[in-house]
PDB file of C-alpha atoms in Angstrom:
ATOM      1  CA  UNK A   1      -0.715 179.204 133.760  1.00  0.00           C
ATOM      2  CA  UNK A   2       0.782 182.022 132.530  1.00  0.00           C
ATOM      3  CA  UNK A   3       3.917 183.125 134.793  1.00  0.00           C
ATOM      4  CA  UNK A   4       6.686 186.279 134.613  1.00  0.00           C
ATOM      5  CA  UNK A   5      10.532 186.101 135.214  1.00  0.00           C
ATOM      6  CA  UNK A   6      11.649 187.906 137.871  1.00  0.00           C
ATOM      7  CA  UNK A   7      15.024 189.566 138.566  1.00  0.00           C
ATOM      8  CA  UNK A   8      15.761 186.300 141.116  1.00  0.00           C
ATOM      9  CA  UNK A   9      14.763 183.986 138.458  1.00  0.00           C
ATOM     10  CA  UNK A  10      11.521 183.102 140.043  1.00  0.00           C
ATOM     11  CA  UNK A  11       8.448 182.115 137.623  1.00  0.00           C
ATOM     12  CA  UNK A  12       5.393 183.404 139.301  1.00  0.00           C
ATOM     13  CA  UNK A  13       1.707 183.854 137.971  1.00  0.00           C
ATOM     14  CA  UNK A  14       1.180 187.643 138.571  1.00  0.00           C
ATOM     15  CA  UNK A  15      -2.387 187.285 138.590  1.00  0.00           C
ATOM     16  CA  UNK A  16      -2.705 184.894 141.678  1.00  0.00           C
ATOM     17  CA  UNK A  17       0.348 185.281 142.979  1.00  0.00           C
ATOM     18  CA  UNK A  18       1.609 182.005 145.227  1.00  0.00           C
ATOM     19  CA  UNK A  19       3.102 183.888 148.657  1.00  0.00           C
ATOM     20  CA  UNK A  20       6.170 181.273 148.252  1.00  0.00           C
ATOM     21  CA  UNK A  21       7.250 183.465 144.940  1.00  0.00           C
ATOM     22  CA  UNK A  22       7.730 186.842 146.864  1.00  0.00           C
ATOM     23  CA  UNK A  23      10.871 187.483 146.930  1.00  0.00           C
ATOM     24  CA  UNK A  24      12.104 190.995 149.342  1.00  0.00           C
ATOM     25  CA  UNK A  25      15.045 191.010 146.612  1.00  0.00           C
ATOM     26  CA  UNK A  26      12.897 190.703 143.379  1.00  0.00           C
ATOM     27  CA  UNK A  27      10.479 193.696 145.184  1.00  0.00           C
ATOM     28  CA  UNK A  28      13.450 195.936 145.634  1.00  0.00           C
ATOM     29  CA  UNK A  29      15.247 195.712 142.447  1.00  0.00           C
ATOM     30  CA  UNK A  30      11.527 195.972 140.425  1.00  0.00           C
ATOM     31  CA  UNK A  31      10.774 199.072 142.576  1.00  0.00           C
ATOM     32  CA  UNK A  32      13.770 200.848 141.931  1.00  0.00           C
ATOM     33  CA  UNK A  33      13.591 200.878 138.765  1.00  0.00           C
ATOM     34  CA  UNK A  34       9.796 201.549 138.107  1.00  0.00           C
ATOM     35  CA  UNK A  35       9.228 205.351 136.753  1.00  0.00           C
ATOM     36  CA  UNK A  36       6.453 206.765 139.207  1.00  0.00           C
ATOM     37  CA  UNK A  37       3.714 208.659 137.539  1.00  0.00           C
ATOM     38  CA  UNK A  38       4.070 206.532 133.886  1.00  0.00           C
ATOM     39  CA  UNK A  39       7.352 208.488 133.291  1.00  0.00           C
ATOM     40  CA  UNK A  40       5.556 211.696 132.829  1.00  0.00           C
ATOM     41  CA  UNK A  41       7.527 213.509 135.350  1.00  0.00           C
ATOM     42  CA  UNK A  42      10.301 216.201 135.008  1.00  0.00           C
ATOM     43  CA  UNK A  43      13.061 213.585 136.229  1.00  0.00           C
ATOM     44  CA  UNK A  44      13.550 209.876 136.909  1.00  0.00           C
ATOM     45  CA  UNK A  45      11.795 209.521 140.456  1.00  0.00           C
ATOM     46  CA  UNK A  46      11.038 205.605 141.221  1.00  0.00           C
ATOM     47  CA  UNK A  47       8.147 203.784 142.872  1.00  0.00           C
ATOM     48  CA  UNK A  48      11.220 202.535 145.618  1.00  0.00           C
ATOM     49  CA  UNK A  49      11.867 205.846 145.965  1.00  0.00           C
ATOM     50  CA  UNK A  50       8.452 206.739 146.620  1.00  0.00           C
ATOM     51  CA  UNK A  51       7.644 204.190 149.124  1.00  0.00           C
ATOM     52  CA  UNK A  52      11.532 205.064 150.956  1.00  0.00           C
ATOM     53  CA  UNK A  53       9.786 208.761 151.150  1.00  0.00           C
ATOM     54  CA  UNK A  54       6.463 207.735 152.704  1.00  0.00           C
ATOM     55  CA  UNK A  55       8.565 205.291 155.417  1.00  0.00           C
ATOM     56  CA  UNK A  56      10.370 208.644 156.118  1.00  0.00           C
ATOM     57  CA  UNK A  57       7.413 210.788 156.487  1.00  0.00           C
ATOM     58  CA  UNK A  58       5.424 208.111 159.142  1.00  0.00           C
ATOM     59  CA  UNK A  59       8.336 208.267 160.790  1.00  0.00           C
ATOM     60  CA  UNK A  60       8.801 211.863 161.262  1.00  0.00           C
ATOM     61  CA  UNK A  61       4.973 211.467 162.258  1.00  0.00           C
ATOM     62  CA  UNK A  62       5.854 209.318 165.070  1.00  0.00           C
ATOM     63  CA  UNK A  63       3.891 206.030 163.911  1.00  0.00           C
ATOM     64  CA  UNK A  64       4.325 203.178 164.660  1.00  0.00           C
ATOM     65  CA  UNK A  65       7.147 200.389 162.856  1.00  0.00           C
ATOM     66  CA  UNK A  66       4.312 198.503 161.561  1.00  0.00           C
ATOM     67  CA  UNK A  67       2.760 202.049 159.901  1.00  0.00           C
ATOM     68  CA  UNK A  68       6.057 202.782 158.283  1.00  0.00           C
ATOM     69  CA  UNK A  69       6.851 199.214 157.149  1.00  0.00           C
ATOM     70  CA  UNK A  70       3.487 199.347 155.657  1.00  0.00           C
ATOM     71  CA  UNK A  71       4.470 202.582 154.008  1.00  0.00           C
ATOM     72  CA  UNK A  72       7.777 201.135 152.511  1.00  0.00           C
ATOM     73  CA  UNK A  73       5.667 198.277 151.467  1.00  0.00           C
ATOM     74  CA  UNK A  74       2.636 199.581 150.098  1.00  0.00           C
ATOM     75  CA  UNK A  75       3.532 199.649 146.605  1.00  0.00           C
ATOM     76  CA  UNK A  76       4.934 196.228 146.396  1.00  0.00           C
ATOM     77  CA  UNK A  77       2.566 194.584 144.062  1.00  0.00           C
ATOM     78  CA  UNK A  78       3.733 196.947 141.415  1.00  0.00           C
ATOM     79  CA  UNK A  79       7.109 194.417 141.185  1.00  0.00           C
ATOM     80  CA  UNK A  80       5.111 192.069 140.077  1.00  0.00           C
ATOM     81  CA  UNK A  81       2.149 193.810 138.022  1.00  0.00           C
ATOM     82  CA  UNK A  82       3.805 197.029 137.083  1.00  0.00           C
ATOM     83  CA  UNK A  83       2.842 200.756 137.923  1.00  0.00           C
ATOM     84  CA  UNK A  84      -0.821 201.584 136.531  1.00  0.00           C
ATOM     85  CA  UNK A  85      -1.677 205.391 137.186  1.00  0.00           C
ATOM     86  CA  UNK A  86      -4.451 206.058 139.230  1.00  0.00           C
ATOM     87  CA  UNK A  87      -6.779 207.160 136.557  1.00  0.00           C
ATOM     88  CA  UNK A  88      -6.233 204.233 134.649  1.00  0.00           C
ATOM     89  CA  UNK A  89      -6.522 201.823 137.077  1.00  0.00           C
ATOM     90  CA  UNK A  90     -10.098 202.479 138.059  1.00  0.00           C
ATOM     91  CA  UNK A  91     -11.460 201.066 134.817  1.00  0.00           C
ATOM     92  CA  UNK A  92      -8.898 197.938 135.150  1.00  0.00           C
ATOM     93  CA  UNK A  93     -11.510 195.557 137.977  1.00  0.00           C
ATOM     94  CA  UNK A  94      -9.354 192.692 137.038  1.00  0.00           C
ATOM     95  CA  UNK A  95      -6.189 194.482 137.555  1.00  0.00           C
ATOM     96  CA  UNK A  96      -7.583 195.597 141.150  1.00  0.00           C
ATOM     97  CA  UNK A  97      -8.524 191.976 141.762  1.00  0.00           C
ATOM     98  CA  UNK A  98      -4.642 190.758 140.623  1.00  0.00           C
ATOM     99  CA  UNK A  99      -3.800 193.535 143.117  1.00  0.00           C
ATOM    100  CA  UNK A 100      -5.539 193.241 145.846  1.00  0.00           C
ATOM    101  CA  UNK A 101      -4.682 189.364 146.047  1.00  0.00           C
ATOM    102  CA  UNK A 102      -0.769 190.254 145.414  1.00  0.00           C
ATOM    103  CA  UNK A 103      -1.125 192.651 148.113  1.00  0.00           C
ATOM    104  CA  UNK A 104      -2.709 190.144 150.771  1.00  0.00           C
ATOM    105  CA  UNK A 105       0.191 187.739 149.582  1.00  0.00           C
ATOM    106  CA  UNK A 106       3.275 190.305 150.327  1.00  0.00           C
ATOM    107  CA  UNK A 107       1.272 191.639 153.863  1.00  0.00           C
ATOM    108  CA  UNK A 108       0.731 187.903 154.421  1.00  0.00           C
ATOM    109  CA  UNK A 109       4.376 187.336 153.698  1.00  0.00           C
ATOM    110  CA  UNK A 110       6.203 190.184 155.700  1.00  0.00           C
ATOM    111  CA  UNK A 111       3.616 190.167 158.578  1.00  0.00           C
ATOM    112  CA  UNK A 112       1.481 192.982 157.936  1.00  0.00           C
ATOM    113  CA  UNK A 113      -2.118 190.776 157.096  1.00  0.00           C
ATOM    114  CA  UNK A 114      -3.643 191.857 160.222  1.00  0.00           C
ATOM    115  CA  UNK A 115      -3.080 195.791 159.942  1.00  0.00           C
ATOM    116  CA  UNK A 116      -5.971 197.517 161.529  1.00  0.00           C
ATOM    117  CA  UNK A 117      -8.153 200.340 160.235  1.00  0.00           C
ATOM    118  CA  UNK A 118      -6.572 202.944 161.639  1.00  0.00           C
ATOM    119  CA  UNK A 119      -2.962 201.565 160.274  1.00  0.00           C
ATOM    120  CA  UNK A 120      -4.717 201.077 157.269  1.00  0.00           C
ATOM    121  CA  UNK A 121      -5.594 204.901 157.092  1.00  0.00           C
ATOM    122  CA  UNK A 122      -2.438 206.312 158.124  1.00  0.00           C
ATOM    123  CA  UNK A 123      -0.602 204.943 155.495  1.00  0.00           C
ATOM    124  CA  UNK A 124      -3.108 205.150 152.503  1.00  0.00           C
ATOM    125  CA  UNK A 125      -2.703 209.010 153.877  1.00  0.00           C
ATOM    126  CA  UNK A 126       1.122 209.080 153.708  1.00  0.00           C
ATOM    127  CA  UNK A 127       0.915 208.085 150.178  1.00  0.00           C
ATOM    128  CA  UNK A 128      -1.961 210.279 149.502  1.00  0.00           C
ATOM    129  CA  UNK A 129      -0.135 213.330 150.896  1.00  0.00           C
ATOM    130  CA  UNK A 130       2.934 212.011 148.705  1.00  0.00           C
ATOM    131  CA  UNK A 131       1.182 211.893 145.743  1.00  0.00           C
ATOM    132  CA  UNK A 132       0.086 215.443 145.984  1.00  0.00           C
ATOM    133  CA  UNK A 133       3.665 216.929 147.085  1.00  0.00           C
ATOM    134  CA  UNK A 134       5.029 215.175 144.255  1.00  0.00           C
ATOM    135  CA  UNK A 135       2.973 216.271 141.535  1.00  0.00           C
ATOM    136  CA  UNK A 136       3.498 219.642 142.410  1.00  0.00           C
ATOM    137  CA  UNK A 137       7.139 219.206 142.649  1.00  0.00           C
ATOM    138  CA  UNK A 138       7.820 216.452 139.860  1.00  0.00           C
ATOM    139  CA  UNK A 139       4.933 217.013 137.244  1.00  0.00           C
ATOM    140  CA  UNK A 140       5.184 219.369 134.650  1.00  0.00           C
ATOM    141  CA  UNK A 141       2.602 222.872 135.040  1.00  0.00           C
ATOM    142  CA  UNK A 142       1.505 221.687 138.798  1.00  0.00           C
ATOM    143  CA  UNK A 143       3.835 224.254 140.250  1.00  0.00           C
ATOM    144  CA  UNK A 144       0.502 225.938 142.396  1.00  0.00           C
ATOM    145  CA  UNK A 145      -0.817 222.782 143.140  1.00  0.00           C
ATOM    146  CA  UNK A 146      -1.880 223.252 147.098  1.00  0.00           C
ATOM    147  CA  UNK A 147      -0.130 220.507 149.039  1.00  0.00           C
ATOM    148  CA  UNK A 148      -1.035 219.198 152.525  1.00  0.00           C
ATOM    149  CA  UNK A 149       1.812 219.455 155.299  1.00  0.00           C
ATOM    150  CA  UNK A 150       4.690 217.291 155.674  1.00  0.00           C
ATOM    151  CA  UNK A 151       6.556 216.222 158.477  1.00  0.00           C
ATOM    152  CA  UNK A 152       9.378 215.381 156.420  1.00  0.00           C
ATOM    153  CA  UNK A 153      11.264 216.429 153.473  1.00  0.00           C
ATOM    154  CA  UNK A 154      10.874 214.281 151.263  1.00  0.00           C
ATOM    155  CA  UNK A 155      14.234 213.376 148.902  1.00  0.00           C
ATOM    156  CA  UNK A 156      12.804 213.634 144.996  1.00  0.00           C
ATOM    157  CA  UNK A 157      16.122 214.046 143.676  1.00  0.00           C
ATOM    158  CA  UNK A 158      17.184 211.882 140.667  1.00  0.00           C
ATOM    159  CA  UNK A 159      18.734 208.933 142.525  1.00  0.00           C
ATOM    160  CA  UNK A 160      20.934 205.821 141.183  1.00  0.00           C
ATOM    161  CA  UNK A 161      18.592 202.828 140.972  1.00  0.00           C
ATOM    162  CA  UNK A 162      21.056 201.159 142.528  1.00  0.00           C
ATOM    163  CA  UNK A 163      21.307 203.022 145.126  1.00  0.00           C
ATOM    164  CA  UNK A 164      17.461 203.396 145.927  1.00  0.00           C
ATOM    165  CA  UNK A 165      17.238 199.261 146.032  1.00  0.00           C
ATOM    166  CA  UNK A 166      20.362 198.692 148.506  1.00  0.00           C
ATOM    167  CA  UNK A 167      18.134 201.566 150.720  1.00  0.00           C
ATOM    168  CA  UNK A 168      14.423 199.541 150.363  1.00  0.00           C
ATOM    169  CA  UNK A 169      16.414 196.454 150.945  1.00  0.00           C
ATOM    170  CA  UNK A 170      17.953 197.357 153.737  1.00  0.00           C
ATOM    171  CA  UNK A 171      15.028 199.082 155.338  1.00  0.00           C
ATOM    172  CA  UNK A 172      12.650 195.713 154.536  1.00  0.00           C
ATOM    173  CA  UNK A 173      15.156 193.918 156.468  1.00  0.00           C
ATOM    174  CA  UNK A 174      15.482 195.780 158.836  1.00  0.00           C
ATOM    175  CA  UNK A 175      11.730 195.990 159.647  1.00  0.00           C
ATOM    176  CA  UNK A 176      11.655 191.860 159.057  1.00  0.00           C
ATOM    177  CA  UNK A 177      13.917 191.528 161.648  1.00  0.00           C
ATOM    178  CA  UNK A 178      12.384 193.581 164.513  1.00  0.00           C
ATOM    179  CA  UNK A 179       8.707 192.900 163.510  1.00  0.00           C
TER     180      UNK A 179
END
């Protein structure tokens, strides 16, 4: 079985990923320091980063905890398989399959398996609305790009990593501990 370090020292197999390897610390620390958008973007803005922003904006929304935990958390497989962009990943099937599983591990883990539809499409529109404000804002000749409205303004300054993963710590725990 082929397995990855992670930052904890954990040994897991990223492509069936056993729910006893997640690890809230290894997910923070990973997302911090993960470039969004392969790098190609005007600054260092992280996937933790990212995911802190689309918590933000379903709050500002007024949905509910488990929307915006499932906005901080969204991302979360990418700790343990990396960032693909989105036009990659569609010609990847066995990356999707390593994803989805990773996925239903973490929302198995932190106690988001049972997320509705409707949860389900708030946040996959948080981090659809995301994507397009920071592309415009954070990629190179999107200036124009028309973005959908935001409740929140979202912070896509060039942030410490360290920094960024004491803030998605904090906030997972937080949500673990009133979920």
């Amino acid at each position: 079985m082929p397995t990855m370090s992670t930052f904890s020292g954990r040994k897991p197999d990223p492509m069936n990923i056993d729910s006893r390897e997640i690890c809230p610390e290894d997910i923070a620390h990973a997302l911090s320091l993960l470039c969004r958008g392969g790098g190609h973007l005007l600054r260092f803005y992280s996937v933790g980063q990212h995911s802190l922003n689309c918590m933000k904006e379903a709050q500002a929304r007024g949905w509910s905890r488990r929307v915006q935990f499932a906005c901080l958390m969204h991302d979360a497989s990418e700790a343990y398989l990396s960032d693909v962009i989105r036009p990659v990943k569609a010609h990847f099937p066995l990356y999707a399959e390593a994803e989805r599983n990773a996925m239903a591990r973490i929302r198995e883990t932190f106690g988001l398996l049972d997320l509705n539809e409707e949860e389900n499409r708030q946040w996959k529109q948080i981090d659809d609305d995301m994507l397009e404000y920071e592309l415009k804002h954070l990629m190179p000749g999107e200036s124009e790009r028309k973005i959908p409205p935001l409740c929140s303004c979202p912070d896509l300054s060039e942030r410490p990593w360290r920094e960024v993963e004491a803030e998605f710590y904090e906030a997972l725990r937080r949500f673990q501990d009133s979920l």
